[in-house]
CSV table of C-alpha atoms in Angstrom, one decimal:
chain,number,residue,atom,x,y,z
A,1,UNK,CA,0.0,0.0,0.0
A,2,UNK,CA,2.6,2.4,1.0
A,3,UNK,CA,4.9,1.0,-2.1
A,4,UNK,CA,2.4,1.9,-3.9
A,5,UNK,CA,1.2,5.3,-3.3
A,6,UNK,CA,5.1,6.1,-4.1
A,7,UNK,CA,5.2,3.9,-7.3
A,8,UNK,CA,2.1,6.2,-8.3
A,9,UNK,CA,4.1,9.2,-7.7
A,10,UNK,CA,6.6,7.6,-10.1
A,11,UNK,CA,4.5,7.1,-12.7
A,12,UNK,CA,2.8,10.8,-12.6
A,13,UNK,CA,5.9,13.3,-11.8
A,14,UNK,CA,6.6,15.6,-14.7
A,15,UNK,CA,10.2,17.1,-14.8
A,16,UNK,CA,9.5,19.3,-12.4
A,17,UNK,CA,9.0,18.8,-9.1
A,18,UNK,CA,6.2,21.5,-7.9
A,19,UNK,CA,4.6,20.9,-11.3
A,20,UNK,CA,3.3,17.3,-10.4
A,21,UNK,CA,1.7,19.0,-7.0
A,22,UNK,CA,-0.2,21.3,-8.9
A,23,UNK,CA,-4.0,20.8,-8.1
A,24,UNK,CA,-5.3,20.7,-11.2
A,25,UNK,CA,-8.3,18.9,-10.8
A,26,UNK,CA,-9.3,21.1,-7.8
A,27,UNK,CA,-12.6,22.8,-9.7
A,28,UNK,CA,-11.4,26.2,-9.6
A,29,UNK,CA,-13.2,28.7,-11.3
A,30,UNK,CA,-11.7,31.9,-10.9
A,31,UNK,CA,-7.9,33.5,-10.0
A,32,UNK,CA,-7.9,37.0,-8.3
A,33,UNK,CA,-4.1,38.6,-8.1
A,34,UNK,CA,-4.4,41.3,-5.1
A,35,UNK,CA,-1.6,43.6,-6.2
A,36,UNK,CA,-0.1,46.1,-3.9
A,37,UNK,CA,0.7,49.4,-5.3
A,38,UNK,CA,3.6,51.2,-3.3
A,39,UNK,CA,3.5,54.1,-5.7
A,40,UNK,CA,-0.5,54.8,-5.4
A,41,UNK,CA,-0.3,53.6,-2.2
A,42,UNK,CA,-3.4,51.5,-3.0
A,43,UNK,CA,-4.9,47.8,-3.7
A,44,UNK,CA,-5.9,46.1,-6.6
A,45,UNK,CA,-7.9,43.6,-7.8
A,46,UNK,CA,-7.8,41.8,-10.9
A,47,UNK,CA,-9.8,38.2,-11.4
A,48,UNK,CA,-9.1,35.8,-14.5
A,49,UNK,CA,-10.6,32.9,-15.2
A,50,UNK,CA,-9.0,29.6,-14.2
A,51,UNK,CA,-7.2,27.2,-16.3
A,52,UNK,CA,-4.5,24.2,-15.7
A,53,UNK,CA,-1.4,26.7,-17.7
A,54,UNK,CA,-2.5,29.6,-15.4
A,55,UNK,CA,-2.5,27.0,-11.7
A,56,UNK,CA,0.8,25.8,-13.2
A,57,UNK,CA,2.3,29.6,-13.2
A,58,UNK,CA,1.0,29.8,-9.7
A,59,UNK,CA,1.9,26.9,-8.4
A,60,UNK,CA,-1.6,25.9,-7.0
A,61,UNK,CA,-0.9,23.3,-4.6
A,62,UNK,CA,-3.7,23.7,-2.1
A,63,UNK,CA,-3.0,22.8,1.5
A,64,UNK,CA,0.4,21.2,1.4
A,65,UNK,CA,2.0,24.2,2.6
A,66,UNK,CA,-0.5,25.9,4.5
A,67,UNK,CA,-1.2,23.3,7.7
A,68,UNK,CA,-3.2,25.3,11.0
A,69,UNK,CA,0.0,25.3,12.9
A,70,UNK,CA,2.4,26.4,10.1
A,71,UNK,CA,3.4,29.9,9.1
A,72,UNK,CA,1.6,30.4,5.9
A,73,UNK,CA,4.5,31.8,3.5
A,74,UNK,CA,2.7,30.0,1.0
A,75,UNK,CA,1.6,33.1,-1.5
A,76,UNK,CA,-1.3,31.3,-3.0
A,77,UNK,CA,-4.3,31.0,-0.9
A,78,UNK,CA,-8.1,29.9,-1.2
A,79,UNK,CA,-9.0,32.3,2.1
A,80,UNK,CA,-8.8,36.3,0.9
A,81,UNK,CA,-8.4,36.4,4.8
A,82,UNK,CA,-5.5,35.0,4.8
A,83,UNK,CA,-3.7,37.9,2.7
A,84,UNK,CA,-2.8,39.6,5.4
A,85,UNK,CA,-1.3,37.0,7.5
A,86,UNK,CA,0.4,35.7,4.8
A,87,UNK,CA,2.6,38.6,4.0
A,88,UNK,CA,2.9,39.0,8.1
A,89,UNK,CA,4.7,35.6,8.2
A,90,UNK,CA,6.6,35.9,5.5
A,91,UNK,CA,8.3,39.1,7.4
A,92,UNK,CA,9.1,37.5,10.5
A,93,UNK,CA,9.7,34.4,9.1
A,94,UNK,CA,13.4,32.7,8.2
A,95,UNK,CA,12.8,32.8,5.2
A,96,UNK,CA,13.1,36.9,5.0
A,97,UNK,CA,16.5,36.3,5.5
A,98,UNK,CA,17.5,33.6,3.1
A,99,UNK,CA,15.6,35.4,0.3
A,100,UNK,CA,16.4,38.9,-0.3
A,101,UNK,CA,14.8,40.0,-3.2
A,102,UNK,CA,10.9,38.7,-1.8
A,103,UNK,CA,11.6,40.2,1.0
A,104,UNK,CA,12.9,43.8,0.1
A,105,UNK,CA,9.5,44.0,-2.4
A,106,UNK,CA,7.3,43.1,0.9
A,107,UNK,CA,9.0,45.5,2.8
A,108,UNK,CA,7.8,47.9,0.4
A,109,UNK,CA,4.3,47.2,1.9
A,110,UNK,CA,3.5,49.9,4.7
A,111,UNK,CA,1.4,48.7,7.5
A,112,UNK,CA,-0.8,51.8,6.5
A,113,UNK,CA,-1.4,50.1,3.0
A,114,UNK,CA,-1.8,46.7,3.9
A,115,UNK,CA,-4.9,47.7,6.5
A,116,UNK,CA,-6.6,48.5,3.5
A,117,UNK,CA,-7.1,44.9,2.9
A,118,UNK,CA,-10.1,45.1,5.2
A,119,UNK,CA,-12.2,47.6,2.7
A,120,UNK,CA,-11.4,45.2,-0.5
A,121,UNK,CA,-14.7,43.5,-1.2
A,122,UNK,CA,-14.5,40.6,-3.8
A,123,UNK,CA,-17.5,39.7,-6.0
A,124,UNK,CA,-17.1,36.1,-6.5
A,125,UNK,CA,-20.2,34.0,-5.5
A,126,UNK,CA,-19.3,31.7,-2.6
A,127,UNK,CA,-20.6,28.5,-4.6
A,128,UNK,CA,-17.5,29.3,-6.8
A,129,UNK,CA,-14.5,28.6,-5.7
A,130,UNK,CA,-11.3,30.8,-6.3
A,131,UNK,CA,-7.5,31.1,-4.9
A,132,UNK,CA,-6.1,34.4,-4.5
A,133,UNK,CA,-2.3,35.4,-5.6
A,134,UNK,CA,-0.2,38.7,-4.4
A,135,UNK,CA,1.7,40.7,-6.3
A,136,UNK,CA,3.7,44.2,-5.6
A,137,UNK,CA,3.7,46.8,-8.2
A,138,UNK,CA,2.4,44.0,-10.7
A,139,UNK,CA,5.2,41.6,-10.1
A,140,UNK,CA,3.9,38.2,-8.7
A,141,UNK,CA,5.4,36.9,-5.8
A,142,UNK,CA,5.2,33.5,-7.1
A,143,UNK,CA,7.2,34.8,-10.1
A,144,UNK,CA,10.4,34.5,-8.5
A,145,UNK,CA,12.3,31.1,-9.1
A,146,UNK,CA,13.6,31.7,-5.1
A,147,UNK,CA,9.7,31.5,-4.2
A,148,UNK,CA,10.5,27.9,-5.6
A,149,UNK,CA,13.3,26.8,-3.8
A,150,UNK,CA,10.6,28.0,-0.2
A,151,UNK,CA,8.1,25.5,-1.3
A,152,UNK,CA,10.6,23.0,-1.8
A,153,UNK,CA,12.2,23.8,1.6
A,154,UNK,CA,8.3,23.8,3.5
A,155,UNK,CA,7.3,20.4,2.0
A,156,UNK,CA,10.7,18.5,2.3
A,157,UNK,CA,13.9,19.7,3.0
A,158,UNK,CA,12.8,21.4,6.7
A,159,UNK,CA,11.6,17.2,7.6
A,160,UNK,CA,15.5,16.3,6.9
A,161,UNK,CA,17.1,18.2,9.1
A,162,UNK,CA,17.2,16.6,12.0
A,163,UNK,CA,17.9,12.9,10.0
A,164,UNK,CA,19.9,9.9,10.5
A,165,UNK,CA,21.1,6.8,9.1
A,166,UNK,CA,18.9,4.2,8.0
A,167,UNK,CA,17.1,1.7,5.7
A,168,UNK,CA,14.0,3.7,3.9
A,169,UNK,CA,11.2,1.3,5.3
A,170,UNK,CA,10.1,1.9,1.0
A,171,UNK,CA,12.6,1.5,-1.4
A,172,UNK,CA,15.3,-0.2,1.3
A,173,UNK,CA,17.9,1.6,0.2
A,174,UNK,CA,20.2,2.4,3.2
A,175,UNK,CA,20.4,6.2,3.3
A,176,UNK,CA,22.5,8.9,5.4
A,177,UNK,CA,18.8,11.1,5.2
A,178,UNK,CA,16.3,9.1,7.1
A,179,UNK,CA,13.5,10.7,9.0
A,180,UNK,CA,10.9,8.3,10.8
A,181,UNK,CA,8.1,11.0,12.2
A,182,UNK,CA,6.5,12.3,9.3
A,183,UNK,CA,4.9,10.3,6.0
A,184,UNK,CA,1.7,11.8,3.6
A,185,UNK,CA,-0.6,9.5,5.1
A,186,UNK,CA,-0.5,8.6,9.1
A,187,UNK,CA,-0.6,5.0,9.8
A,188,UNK,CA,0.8,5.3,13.4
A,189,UNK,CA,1.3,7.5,16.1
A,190,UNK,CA,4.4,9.8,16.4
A,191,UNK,CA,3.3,12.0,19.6
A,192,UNK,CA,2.9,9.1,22.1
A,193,UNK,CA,6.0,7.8,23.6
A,194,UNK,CA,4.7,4.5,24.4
A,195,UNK,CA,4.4,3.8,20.3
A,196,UNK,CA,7.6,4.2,19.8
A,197,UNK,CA,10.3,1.0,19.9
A,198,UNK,CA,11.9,0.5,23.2
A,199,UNK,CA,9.6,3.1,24.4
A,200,UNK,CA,12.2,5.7,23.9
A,201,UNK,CA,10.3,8.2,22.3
A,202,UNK,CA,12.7,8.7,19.8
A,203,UNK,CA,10.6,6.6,16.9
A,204,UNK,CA,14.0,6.0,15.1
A,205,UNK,CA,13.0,2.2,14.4
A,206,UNK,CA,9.4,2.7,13.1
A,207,UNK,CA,8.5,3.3,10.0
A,208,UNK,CA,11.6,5.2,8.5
A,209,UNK,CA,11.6,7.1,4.9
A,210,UNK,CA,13.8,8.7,2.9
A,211,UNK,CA,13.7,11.9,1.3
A,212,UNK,CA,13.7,10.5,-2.2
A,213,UNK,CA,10.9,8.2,-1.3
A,214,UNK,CA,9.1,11.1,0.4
A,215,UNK,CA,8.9,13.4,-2.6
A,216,UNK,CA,7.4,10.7,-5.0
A,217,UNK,CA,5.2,9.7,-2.1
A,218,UNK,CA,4.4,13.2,-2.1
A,219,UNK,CA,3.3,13.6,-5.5
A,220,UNK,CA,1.8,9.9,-5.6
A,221,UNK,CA,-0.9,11.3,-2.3
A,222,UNK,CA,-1.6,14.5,-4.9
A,223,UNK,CA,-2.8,12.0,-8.0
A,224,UNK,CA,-4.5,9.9,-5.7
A,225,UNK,CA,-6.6,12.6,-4.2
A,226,UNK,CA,-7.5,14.5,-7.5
A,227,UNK,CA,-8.5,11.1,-9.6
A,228,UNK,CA,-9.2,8.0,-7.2
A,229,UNK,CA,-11.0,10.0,-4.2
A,230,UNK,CA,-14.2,8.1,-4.2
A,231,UNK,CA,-17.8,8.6,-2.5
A,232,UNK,CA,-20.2,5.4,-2.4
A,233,UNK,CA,-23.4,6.2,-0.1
A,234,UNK,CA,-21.9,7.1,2.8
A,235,UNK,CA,-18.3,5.7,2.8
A,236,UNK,CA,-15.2,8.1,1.7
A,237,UNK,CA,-12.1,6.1,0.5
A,238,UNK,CA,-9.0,5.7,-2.2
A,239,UNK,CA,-8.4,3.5,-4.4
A,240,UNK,CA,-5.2,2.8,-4.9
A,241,UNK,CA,-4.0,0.4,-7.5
A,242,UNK,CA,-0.4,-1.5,-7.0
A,243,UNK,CA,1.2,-2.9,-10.5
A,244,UNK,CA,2.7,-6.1,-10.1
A,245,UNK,CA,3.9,-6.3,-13.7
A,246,UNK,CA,3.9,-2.4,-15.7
A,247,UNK,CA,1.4,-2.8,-18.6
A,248,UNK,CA,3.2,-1.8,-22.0
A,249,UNK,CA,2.0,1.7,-23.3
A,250,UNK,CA,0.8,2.6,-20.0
A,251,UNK,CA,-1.0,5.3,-19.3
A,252,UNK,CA,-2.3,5.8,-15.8
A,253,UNK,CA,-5.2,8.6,-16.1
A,254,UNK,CA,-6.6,6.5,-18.6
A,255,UNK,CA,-6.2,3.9,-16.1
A,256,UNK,CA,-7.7,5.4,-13.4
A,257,UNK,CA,-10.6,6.4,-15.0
A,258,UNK,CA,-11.4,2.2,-16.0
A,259,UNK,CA,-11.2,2.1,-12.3
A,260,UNK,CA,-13.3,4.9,-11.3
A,261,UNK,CA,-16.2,4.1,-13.7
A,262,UNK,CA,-17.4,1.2,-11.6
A,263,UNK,CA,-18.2,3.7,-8.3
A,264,UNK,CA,-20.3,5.9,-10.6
A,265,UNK,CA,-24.1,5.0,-10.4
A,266,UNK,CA,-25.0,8.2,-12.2
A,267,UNK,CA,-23.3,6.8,-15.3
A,268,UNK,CA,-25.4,6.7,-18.1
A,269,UNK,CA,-25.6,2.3,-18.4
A,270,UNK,CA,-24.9,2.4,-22.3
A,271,UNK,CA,-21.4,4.2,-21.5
A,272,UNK,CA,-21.0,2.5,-18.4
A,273,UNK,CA,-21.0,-0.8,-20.5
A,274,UNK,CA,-18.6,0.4,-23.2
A,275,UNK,CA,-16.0,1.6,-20.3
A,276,UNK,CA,-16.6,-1.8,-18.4
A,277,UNK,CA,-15.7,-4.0,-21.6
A,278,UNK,CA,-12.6,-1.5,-21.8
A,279,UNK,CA,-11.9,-2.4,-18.0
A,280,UNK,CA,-12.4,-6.0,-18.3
A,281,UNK,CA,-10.3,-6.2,-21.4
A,282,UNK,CA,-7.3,-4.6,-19.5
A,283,UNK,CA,-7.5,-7.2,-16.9
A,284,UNK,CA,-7.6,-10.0,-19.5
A,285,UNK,CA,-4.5,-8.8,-21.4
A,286,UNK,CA,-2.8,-7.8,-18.0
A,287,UNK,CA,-3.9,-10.9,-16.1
A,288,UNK,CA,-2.6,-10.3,-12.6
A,289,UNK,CA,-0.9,-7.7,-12.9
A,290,UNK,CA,-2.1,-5.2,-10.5
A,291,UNK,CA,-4.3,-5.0,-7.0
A,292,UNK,CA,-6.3,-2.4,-5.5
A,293,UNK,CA,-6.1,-1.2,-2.1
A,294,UNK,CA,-9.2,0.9,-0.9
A,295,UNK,CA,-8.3,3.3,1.7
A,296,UNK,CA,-11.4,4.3,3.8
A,297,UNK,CA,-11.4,7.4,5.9
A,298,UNK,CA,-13.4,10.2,7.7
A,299,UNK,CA,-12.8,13.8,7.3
A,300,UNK,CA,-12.1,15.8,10.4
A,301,UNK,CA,-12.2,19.2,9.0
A,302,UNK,CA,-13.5,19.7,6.0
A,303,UNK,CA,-11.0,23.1,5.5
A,304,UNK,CA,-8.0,21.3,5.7
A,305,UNK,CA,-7.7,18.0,3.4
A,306,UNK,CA,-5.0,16.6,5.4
A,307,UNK,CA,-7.4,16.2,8.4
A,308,UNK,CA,-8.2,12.7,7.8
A,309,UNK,CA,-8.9,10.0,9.9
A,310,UNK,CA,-7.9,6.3,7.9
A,311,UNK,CA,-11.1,4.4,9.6
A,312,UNK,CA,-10.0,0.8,7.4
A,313,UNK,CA,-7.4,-0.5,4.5
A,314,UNK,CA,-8.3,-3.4,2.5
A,315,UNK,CA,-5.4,-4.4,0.3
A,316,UNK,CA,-4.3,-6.4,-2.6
A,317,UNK,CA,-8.2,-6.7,-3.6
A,318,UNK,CA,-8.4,-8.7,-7.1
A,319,UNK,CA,-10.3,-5.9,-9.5
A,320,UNK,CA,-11.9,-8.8,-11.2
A,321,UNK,CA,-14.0,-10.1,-7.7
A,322,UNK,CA,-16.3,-7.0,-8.6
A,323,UNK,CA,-17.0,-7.9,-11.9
A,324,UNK,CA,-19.8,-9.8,-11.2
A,325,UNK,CA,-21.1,-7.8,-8.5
């Protein structure tokens, strides 16, 4: 299961790192760039329509970044409220000093300018949904290649500083960067000494990953969300297939689709018949070659994605046991 959330990520990552995180399946209609004029001393709005080159510019990668207890120097947002606090962070954060030019252009924002936030009204209906970028004299924040290298540093390389040596509990690689209290989907507890080997609190011989295995994971728990996040009555859960042998000519959003089709009773039966012969017809030509593992779970906030309690796993499920059903 874990392999293959990982393995998924392999599949999926473009060349570009922050590129496969980009949520662009996230159903979102509109982009509004609040732009600070320093000049003018004023604030302005601008909203464009949404589309997958423009979330790509922006780097649209919903929550990763932007967890309750974290500073949000993430300069992308889905709250207009958080504007405000956004650029607050980014000031007092350690990042102001690693990354000069950012910070001299939000120093250029008075504290008399940015209380003007609070007069901004935006005309977006709240049954659509939008993210919100900043920019400073019209230059984007997320523009700058060193807003790059701070996303990279808040998903993965602030995890690996305090490391050690290890096998990667994935790939089993031993690895001079092994971290053991973080992972994109918690199995375990890493808060409660008494879960931890010898009761040493120190979690150093649970589950142990490396940062390599982390960053496909990474962008493996992205694809899975966008395209195998499933609702059947009342039951929220992934499906997440493992390829025993790699299909030639494969193509995994094609894939994934064949998998989703049979958890959609609104599907019109004529269609849902064509795509089930397509289904079936993979599994014959591919015969055991890949399992499914359904990943049920409970949303705890419904703000923050990550928020997720995992309430069962059933793995290495045959997809041809549902045929008949």
């Amino acid at each position: 299961m874990i392999n293959a959330i990982k393995e998924i990520g392999e599949y999926v990552q473009e060349k570009d790192f922050l590129t496969s995180l980009v949520k662009e399946n996230d159903n979102i209609k509109y982009i509004v760039k609040v732009n600070f004029d320093t000049k003018k001393n004023e604030i302005t709005i601008e909203k464009e329509e949404s589309d997958k080159e423009k979330l790509i510019r922006y780097l649209w990668i919903g929550h990763f970044v932007s967890g309750s207890r974290s500073k949000k120097v993430y300069f992308v947002t889905s709250n207009f409220d958080n504007i405000k606090k956004i650029i607050n962070d980014f000031a007092i954060s350690e990042y102001s000093k690693e990354f000069k030019d950012i910070t001299e252009n939000i120093k250029k924002i008075t504290p008399k300018l940015l209380e003007k936030i609070d007069d901004i009204q935006i005309d977006i209906d709240k049954k659509e949904r939008a993210i919100f970028t900043i920019s400073i004299d019209n230059k984007l924040l997320s523009d700058y290649n060193e807003y790059k290298d701070i996303i990279k540093k808040e998903l993965i390389e602030k995890h690996f500083l305090k490391n050690f040596e290890g096998f990667c509990s994935i790939c089993g690689e031993k690895n001079k960067k092994i971290i053991s209290e973080v992972y994109v989907f918690k199995y375990y507890n890493i808060d409660k000494p008494g879960a931890s080997s010898y009761l040493d609190g120190k979690f150093t011989s649970n589950f142990l990953v490396c940062e390599d295995c982390y960053a496909k994971s990474l962008v493996g728990k992205n694809f899975v969300e966008q395209y195998l996040d499933i609702k059947w009555g009342s039951n929220k859960f992934y499906i997440v297939p493992k390829l025993i042998l790699k299909p030639k000519h494969f193509d995994i959003k094609k894939f994934v689709d064949l998998i989703k089709i049979k958890y959609n009773p609104a599907e019109d039966i004529s269609k849902f018949t064509k795509k089930l012969k397509g289904f079936i017809k993979i599994e014959e030509d591919n015969k055991n070659s890949f399992v499914l593992n359904y990943l049920f779970y409970e949303q705890k906030n419904k703000s923050n994605p990550d928020s997720i309690a995992i309430t069962k796993l059933i793995k290495d499920v045959l997809p041809s046991r549902f045929n008949k059903i």
